[in-house]
Short mmCIF file of N, CA and C in Angstrom, two decimals:
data_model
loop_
_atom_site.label_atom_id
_atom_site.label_comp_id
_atom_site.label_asym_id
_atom_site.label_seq_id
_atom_site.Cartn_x
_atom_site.Cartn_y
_atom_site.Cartn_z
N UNK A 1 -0.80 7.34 -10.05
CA UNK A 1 -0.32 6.54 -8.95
C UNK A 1 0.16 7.48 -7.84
N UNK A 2 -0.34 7.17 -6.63
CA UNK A 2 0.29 8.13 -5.65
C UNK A 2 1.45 7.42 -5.45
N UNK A 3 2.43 8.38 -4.60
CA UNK A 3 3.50 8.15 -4.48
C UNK A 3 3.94 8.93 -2.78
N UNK A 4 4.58 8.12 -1.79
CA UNK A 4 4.34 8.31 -0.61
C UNK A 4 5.97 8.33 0.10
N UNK A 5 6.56 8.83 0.97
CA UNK A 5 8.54 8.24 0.75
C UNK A 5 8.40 7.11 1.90
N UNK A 6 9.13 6.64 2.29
CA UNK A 6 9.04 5.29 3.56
C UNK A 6 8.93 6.09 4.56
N UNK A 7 9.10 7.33 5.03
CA UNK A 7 8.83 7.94 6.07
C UNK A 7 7.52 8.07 6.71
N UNK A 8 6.65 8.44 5.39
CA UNK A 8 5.25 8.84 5.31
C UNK A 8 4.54 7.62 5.54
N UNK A 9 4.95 6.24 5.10
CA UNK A 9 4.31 4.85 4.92
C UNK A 9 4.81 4.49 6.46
N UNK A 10 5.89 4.61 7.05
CA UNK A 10 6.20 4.26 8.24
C UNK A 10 5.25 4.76 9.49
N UNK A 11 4.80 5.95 9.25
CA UNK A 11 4.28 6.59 10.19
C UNK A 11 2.61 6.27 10.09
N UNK A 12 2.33 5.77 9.03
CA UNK A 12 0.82 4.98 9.04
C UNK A 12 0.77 4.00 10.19
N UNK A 13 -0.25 4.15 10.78
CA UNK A 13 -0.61 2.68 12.00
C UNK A 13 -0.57 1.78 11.63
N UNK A 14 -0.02 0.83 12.47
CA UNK A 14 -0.27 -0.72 12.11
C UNK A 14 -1.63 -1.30 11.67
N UNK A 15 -2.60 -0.54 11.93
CA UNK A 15 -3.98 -1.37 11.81
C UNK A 15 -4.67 -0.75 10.32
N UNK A 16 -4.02 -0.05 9.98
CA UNK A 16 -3.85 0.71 8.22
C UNK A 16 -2.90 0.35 7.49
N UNK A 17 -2.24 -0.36 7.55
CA UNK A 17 -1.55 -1.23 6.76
C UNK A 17 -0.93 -2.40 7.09
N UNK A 18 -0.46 -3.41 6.10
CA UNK A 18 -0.11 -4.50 6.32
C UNK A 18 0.76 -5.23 4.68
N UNK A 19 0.92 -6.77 4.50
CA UNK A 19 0.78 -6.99 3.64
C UNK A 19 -0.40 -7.92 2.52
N UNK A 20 -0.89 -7.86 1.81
CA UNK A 20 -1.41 -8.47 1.00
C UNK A 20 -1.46 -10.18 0.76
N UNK A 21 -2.43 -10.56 1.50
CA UNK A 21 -2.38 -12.37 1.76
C UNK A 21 -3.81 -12.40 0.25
N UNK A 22 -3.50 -13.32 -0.23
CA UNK A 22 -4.22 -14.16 -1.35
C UNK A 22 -5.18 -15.17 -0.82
N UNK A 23 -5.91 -14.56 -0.32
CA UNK A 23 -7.14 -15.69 0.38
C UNK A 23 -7.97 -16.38 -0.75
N UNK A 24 -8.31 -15.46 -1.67
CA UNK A 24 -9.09 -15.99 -2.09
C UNK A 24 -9.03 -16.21 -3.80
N UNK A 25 -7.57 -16.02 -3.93
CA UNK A 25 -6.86 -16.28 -5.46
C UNK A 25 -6.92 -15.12 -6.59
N UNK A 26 -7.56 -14.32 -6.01
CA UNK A 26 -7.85 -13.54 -6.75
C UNK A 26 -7.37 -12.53 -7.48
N UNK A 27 -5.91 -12.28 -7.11
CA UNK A 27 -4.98 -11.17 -7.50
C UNK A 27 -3.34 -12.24 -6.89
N UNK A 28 -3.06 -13.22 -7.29
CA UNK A 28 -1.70 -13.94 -6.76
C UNK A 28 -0.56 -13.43 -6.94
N UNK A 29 -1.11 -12.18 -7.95
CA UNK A 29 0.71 -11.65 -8.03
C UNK A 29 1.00 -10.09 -7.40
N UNK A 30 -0.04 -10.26 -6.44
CA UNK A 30 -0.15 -8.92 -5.48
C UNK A 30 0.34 -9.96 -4.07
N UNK A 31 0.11 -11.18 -4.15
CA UNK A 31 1.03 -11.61 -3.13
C UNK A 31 2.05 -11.47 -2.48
N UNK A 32 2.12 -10.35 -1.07
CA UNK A 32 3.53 -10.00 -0.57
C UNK A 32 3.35 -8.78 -0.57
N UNK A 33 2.86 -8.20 -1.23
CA UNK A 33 2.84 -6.57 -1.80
C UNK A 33 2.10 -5.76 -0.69
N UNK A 34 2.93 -4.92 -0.53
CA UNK A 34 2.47 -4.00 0.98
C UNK A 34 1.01 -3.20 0.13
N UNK A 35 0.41 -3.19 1.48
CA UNK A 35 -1.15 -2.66 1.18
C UNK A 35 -1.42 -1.61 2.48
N UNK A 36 -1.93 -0.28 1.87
CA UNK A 36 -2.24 0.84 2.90
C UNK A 36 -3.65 1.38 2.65
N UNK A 37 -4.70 1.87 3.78
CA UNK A 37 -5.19 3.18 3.61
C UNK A 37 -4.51 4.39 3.63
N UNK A 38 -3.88 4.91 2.68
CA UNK A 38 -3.17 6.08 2.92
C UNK A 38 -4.15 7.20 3.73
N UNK A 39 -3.45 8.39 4.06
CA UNK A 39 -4.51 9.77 4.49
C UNK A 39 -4.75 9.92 4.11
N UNK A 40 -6.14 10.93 3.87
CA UNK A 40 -6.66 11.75 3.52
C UNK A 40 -7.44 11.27 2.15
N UNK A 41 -7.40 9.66 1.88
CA UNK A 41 -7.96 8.53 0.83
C UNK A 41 -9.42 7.99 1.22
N UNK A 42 -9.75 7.99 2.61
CA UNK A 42 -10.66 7.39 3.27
C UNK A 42 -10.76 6.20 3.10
N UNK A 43 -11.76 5.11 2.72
CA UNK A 43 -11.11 4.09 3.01
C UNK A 43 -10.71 2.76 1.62
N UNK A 44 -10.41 3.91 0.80
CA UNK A 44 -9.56 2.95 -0.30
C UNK A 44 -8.48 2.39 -0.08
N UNK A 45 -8.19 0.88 -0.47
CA UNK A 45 -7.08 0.57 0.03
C UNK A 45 -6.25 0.44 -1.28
N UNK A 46 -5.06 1.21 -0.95
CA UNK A 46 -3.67 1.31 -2.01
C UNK A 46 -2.95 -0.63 -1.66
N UNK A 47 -2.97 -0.77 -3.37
CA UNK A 47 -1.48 -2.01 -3.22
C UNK A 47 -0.29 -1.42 -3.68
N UNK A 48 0.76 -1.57 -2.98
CA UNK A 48 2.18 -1.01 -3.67
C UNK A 48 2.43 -1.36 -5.05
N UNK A 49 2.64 -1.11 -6.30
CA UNK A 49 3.00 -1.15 -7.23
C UNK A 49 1.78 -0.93 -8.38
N UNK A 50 0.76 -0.61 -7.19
CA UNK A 50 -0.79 -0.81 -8.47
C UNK A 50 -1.30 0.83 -8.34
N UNK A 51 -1.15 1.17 -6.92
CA UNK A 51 -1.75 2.18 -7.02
C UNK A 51 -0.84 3.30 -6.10
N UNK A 52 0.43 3.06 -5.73
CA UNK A 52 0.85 3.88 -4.89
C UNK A 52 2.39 3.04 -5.26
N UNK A 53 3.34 3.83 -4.58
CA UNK A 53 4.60 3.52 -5.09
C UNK A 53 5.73 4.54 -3.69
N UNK A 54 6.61 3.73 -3.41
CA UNK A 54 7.09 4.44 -2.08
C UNK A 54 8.47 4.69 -2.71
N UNK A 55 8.47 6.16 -2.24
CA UNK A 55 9.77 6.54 -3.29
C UNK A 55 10.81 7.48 -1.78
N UNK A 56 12.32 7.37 -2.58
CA UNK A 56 13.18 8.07 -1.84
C UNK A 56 12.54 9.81 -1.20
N UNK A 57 12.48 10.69 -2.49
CA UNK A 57 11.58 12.09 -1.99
C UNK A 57 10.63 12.33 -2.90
N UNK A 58 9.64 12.87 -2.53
CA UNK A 58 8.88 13.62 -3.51
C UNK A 58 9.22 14.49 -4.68
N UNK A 59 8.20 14.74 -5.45
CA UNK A 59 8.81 15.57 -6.28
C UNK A 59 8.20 17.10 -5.84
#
């Protein structure tokens, strides 16, 4: 799981992240759950708690 601090997630563009809408039922308990292309990922998209995790500092 990557792991990113709110600084790093803050400074992503608005048009690279957002949150996670359930259009089409398919994942309902990712509902709400912030969703990014992180850098240097291209264009996989991270859900918070599945594949990325925003922490106080790095290690």
């Amino acid at each position: 799981m990557e792991q990113i601090t709110k600084a790093e997630y803050d400074r992503i563009g608005n048009d690279f992240k957002g949150v996670w809408h359930d259009y089409w039922g398919d994942h309902p308990e990712w509902k709400g759950r912030r969703v990014a292309f992180l850098p240097g990922h291209g264009t996989t998209l991270f859900i918070e708690g599945v594949s990325f995790e925003i922490v106080d500092k790095r290690d």
